Tab-separated table of C-alpha atoms in Angstrom:
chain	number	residue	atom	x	y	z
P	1	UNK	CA	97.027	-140.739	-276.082
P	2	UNK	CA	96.754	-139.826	-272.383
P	3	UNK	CA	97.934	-136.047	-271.714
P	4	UNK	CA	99.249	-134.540	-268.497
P	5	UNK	CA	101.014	-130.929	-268.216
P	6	UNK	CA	104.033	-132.402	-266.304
P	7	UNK	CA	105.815	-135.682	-266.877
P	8	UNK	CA	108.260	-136.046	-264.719
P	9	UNK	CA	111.378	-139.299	-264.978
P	10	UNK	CA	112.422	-140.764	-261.247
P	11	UNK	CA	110.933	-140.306	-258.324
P	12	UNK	CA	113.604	-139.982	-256.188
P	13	UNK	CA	114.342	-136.783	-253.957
P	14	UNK	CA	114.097	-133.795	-256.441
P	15	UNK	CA	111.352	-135.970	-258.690
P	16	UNK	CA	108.911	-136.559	-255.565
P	17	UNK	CA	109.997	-133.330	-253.992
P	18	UNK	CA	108.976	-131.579	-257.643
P	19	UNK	CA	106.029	-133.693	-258.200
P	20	UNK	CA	104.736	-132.712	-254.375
P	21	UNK	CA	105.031	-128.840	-255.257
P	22	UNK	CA	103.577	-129.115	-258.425
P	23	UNK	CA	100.271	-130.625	-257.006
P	24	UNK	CA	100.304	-128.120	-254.616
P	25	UNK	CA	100.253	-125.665	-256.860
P	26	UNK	CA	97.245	-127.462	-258.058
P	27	UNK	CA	99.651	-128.268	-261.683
P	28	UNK	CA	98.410	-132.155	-263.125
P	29	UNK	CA	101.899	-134.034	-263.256
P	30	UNK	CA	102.523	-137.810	-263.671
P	31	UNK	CA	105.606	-138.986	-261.764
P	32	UNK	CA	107.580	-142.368	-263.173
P	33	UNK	CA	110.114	-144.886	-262.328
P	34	UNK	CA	111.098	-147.804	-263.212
P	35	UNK	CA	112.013	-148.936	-260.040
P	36	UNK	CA	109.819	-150.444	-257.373
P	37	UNK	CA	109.819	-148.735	-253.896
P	38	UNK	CA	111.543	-149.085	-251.824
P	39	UNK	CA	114.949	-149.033	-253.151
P	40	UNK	CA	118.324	-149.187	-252.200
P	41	UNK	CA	120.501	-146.062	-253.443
P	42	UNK	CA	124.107	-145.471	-253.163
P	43	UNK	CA	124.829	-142.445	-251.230
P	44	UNK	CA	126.257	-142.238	-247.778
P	45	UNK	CA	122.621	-140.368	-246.840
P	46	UNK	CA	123.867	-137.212	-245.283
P	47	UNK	CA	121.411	-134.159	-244.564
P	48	UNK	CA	122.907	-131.000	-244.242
P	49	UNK	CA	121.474	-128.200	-242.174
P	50	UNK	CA	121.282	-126.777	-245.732
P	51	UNK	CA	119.346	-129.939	-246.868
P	52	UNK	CA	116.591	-130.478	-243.520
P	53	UNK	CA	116.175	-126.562	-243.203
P	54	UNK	CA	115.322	-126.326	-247.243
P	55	UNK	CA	112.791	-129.629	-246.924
P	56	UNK	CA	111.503	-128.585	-243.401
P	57	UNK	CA	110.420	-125.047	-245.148
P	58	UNK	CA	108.932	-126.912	-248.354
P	59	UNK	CA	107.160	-129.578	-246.341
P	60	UNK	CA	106.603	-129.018	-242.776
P	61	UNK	CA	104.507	-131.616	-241.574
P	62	UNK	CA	106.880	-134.080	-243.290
P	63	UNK	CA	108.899	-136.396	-240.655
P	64	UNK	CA	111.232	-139.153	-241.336
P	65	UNK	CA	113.737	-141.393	-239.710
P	66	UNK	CA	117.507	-140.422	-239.172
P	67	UNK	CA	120.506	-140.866	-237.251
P	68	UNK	CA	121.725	-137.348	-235.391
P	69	UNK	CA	125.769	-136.512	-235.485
P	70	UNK	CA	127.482	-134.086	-234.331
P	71	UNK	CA	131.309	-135.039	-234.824
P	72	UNK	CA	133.652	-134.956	-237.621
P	73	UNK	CA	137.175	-136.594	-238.195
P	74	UNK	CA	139.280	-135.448	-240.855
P	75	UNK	CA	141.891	-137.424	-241.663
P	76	UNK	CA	144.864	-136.442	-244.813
P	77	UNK	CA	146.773	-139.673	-245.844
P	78	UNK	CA	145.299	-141.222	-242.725
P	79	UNK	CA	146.301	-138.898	-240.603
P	80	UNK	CA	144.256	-137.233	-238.232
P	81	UNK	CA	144.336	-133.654	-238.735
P	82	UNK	CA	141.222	-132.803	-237.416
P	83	UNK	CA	138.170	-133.892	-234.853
P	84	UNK	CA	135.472	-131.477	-234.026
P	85	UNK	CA	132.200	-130.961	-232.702
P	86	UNK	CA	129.706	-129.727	-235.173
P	87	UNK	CA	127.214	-127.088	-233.983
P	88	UNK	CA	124.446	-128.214	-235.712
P	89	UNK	CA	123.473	-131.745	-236.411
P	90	UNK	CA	124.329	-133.924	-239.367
P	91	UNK	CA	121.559	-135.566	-240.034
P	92	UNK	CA	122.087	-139.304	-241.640
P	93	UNK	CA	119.280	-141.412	-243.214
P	94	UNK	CA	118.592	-144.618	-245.065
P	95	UNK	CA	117.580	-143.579	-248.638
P	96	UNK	CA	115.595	-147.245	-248.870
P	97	UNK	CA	113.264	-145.189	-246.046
P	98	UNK	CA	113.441	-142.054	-247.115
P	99	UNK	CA	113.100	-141.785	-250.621
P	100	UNK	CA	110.318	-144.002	-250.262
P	101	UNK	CA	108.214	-141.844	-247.599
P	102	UNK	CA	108.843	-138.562	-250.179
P	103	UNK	CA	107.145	-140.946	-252.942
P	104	UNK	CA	104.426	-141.283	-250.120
P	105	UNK	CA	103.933	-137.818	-249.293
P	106	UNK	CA	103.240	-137.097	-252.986
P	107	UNK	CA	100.982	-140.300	-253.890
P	108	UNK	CA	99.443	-139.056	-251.040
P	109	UNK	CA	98.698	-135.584	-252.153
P	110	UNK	CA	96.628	-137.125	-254.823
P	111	UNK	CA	100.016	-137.280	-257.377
P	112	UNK	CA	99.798	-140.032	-260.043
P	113	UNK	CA	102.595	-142.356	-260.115
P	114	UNK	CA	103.506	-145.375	-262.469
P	115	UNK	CA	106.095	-148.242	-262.223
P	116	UNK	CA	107.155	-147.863	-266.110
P	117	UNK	CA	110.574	-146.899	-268.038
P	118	UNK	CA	110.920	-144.157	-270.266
P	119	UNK	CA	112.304	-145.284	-273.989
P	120	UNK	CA	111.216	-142.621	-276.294
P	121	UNK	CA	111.043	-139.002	-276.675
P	122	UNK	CA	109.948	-137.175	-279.343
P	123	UNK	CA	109.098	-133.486	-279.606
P	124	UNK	CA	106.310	-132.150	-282.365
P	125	UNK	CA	103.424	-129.909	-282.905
P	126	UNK	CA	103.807	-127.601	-279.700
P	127	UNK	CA	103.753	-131.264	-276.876
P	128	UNK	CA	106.485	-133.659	-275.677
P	129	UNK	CA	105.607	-137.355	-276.405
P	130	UNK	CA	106.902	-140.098	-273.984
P	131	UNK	CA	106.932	-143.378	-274.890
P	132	UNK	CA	107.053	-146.396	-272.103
P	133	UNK	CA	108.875	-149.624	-272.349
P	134	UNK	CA	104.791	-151.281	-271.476
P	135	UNK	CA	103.934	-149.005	-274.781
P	136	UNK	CA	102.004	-146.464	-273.323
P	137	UNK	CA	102.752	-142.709	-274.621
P	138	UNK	CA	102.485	-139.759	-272.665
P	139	UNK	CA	102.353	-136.005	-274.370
P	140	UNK	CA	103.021	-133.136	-271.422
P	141	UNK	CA	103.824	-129.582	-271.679
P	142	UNK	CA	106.820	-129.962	-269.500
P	143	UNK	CA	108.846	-132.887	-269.033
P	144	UNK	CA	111.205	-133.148	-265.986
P	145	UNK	CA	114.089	-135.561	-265.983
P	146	UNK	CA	114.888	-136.037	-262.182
P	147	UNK	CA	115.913	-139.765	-263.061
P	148	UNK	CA	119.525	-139.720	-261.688
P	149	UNK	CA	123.106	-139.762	-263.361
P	150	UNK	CA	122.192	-142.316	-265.951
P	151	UNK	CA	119.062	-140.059	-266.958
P	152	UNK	CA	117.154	-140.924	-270.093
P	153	UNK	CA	116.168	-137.257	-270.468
P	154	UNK	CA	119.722	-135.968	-270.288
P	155	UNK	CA	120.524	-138.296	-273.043
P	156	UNK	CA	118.081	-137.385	-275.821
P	157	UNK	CA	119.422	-133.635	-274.779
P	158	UNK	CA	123.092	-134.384	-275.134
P	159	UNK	CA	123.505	-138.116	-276.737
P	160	UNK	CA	127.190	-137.740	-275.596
P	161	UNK	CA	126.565	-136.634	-272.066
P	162	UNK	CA	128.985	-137.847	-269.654
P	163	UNK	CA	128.324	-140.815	-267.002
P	164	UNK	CA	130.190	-138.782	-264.402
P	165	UNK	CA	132.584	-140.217	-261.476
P	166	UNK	CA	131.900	-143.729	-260.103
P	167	UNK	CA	130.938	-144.119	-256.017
P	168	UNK	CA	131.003	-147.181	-254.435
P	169	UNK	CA	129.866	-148.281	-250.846
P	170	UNK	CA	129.460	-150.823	-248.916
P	171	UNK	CA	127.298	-151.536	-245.221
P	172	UNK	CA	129.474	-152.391	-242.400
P	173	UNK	CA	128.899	-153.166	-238.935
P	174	UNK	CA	128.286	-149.980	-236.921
P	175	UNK	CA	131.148	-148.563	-235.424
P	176	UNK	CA	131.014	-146.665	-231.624
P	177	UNK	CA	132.389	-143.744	-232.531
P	178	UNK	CA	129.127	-142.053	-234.542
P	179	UNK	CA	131.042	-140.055	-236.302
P	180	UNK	CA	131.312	-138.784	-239.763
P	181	UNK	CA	134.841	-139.354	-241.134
P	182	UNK	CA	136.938	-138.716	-244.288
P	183	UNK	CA	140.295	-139.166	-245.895
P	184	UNK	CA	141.516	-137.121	-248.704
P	185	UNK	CA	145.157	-137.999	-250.259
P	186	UNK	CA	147.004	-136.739	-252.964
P	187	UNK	CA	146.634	-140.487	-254.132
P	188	UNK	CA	143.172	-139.816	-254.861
P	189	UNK	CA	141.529	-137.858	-257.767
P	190	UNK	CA	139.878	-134.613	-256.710
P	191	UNK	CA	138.013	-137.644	-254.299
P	192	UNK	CA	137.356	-139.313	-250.891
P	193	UNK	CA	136.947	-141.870	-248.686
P	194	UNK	CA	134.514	-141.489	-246.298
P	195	UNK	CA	132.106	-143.422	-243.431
P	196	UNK	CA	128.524	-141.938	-242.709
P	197	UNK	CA	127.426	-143.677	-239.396
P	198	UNK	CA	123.568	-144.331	-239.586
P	199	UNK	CA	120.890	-145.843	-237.010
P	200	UNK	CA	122.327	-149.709	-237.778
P	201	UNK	CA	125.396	-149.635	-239.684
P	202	UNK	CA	128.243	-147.653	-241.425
P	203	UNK	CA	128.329	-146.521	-245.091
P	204	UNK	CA	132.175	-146.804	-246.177
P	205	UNK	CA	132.811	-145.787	-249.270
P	206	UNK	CA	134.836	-143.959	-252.258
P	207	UNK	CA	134.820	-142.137	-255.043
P	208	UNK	CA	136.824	-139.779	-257.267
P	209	UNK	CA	137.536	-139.441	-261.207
P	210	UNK	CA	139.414	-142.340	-261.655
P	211	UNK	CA	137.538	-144.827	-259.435
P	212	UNK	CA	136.981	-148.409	-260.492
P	213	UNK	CA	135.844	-151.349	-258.453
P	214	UNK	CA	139.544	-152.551	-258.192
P	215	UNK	CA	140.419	-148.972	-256.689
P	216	UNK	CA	137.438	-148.866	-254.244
P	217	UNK	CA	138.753	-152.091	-252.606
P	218	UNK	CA	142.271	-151.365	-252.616
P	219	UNK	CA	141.268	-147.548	-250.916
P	220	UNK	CA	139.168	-149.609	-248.551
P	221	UNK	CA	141.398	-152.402	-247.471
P	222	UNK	CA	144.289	-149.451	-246.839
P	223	UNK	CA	141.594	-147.590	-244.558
P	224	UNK	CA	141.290	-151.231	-242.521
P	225	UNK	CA	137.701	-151.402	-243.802
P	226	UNK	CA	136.364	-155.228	-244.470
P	227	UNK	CA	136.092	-157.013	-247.836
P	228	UNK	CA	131.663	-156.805	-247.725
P	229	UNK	CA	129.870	-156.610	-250.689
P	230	UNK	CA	129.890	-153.472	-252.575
P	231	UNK	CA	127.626	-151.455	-254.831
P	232	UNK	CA	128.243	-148.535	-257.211
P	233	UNK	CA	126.167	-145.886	-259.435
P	234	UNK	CA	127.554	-143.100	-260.980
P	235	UNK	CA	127.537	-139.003	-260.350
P	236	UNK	CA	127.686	-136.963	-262.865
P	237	UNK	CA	128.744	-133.746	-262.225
P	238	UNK	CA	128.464	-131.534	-265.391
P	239	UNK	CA	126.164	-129.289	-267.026
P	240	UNK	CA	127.015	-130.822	-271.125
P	241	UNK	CA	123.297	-130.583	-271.991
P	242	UNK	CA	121.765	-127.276	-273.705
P	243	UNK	CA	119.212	-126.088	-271.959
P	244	UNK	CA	115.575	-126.148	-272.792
P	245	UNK	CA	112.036	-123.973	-272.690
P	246	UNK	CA	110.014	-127.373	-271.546
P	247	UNK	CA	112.680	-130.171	-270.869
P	248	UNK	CA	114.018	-129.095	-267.492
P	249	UNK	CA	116.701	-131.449	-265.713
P	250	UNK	CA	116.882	-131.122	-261.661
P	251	UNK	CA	119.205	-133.079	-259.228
P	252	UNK	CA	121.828	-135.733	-260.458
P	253	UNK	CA	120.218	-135.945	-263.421
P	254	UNK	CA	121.197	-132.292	-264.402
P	255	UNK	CA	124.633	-132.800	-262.989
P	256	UNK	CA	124.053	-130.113	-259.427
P	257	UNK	CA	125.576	-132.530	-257.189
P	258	UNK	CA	128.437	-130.376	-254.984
P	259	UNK	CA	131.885	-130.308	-257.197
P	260	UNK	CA	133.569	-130.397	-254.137
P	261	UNK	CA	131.847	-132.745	-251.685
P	262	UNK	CA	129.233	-134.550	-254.027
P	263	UNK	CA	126.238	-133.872	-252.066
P	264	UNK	CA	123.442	-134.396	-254.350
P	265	UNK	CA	120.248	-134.366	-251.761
P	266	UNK	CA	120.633	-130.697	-251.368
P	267	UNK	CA	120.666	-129.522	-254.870
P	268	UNK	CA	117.802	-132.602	-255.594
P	269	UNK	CA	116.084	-130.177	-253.005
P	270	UNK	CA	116.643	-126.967	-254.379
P	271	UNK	CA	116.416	-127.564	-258.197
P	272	UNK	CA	113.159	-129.451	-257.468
P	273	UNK	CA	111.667	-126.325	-255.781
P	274	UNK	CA	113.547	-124.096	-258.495
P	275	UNK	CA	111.216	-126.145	-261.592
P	276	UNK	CA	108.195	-126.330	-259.640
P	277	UNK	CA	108.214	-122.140	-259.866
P	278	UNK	CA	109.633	-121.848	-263.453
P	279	UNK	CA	106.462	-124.427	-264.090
P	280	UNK	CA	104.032	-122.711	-262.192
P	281	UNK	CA	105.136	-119.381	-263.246
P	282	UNK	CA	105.468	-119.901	-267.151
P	283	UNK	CA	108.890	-118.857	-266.471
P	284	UNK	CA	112.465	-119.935	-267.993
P	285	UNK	CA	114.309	-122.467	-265.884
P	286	UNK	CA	117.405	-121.231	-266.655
P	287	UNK	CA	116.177	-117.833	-265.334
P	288	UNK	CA	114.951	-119.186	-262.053
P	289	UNK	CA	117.658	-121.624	-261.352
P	290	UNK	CA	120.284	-118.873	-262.457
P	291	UNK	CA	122.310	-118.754	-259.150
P	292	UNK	CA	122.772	-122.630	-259.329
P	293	UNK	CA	124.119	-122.386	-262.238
P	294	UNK	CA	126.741	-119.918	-261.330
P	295	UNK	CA	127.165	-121.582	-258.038
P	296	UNK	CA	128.418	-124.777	-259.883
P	297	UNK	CA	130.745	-122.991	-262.194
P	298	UNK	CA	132.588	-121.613	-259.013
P	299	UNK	CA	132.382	-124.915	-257.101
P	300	UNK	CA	134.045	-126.578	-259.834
P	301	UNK	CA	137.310	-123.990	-259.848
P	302	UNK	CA	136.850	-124.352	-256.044
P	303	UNK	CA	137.683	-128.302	-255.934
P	304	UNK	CA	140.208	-128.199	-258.500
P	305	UNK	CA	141.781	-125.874	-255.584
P	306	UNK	CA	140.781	-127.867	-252.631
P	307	UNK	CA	142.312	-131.632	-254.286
P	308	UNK	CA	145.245	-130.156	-255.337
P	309	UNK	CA	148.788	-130.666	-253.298
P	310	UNK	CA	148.780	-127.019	-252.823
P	311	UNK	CA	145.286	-127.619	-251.284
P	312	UNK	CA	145.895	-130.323	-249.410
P	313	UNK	CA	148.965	-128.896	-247.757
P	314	UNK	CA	146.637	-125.749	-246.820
P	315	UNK	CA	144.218	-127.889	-245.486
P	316	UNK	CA	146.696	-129.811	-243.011
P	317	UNK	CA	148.698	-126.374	-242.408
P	318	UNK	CA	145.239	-124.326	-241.086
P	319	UNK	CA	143.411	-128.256	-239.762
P	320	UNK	CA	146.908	-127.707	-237.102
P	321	UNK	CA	147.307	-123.894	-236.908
P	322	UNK	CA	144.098	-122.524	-237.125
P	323	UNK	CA	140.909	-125.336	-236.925
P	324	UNK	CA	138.527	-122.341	-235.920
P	325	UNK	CA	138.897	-121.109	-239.643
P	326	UNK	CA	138.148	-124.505	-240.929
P	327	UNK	CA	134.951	-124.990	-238.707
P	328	UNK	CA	133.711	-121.494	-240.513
P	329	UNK	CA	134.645	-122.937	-243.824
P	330	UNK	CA	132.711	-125.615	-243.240
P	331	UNK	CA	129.556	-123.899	-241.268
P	332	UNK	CA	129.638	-121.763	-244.080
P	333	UNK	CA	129.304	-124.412	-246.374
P	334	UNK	CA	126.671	-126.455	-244.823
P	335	UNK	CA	124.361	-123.829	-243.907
P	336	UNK	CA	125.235	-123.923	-239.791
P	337	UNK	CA	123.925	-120.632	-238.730
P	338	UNK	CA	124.442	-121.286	-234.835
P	339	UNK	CA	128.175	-119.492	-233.165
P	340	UNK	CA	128.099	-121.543	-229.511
């Protein structure tokens, strides 16, 4: 039976982004998917300043494609309430790309990597064993599940985890405007619509807790958006697993996407980082990931707020009154530190 110390499930984002920090902390790790790279992934592909700041410090040489914008449109039952300038750049890329050139950066680093699906886990005698679909079994100290909403890892955890919300998207011509836009309404639950303009085409798409693929096209053909061919995958977005010494969950797959907004690449970021020290250190996760973990608790209370009428008639009342509050609110949230 081969051994490794970390065994880490999808190498998207946080699993490549763990995997990276890990061998650079000189820690033998194994990184696996099932898929074959590269892949498509649905997600409109947004990097906050939060996000590119957070990878830029953990990776500095690293470059990738993207497309730069600096405008958002709000809209509230397709009504414009609100079209700004941003003062720092959202940065949009093509996961196919870039989850692919993370992958690179850690085959590259001298990481091992395997094209093989998880279908066993079984814990005994002080070791994790991980059994492949090919039959090949794997013991590691640690074992990461980074392997997305649907994880494998989350499920031996909690076999009655949730699958989370459904988001669907589809590629559309790209428009002129290069603009990210959204439309909240209190038809929608505690979701959006939204477009995320990238180098060669829009990302339209929807999600909230009651989406289905009858729902996304109906929300789409009201926005004026064409009938293209659409994809979905879920998010899950809670924490129903009980947390363990050596099975650590990071990005989607632990349920850290935003409450509020649903960014996921952020907290794939950030959670990565947070395991690869809890590894390296012999420390608990739970101890080093501790303000995440409060952080989604609050976010949670805070979209309740936010999707509620009483939030949504807030919204419009300070988008009209008083936009300079909502640019803070929003600067605040993704990490803008510039005032101009």
């Amino acid at each position: 039976m081969e051994k490794v110390t970390v065994l880490i499930v999808g190498a998207g984002p946080a699993g490549s982004t763990c995997g990276l920090l890990l061998k650079q902390q000189g820690v033998d790790c194994l990184l696996i998917d099932r898929a074959v790279f590269p892949r498509d992934k649905i997600c409109g592909g947004g990097l906050s300043p939060n996000s590119y700041r957070l990878l830029s410090s953990l990776f500095p040489t690293f470059l990738y494609d993207y497309n730069s914008v600096r405008r958002l449109k709000l809209l509230i039952e397709k009504e414009s309430v609100l079209d700004m300038n941003l003062n720092e750049e959202m940065r949009i890329v093509k996961r196919r790309q870039f989850d692919a050139q993370l992958l690179e950066e850690y085959k590259k680093s001298g990481g091992a990597f395997a094209h093989e699906t998880l279908t066993a886990i079984d814990e005994g005698d002080g070791q994790i064993v991980v059994t492949m679909q090919s039959g090949r079994q794997v013991a590691c100290d640690y074992l990461v599940g980074a392997d997305g909403s649907n994880s494998r890892v989350r499920r031996y955890l909690n076999p009655k985890t949730s699958r989370g919300i459904l988001c669907m998207e589809q590629f559309a011509p790209k428009s002129s405007g290069n603009a990210l836009i959204g439309n909240i309404s209190k038809k929608y639950a505690q979701g959006y619509y939204y477009i995320f303009p990238n180098e060669s085409y829009d990302v339209q798409g929807f999600g909230d807790y009651r989406t289905t693929p009858e729902s996304f096209r109906k929300v789409l053909d009201e926005m004026g958006c064409p009938d293209l061919k659409a994809k979905g995958a879920y998010i899950h977005i809670d924490i129903d697993y009980p947390l363990h010494d050596r099975i650590i969950l990071i990005g989607d797959a632990g349920g850290f996407a935003n409450r509020l907004t649903f960014e996921g690449i952020y907290y794939a970021f950030l959670t990565a980082r947070n395991a690869a020290e809890a590894i390296s250190s012999g420390r608990p996760f739970a101890q080093v990931n501790s303000e995440v973990f409060a952080k989604k608790k609050k976010e949670k209370l805070e979209a309740r707020l936010f999707y509620s009428r009483t939030g949504l008639w807030l919204l419009r009342l300070f988008c009209k009154g008083c936009p300079g509050l909502i640019k803070w609110c929003y600067n605040k949230g993704t990490g803008t530190t510039t005032s101009k």
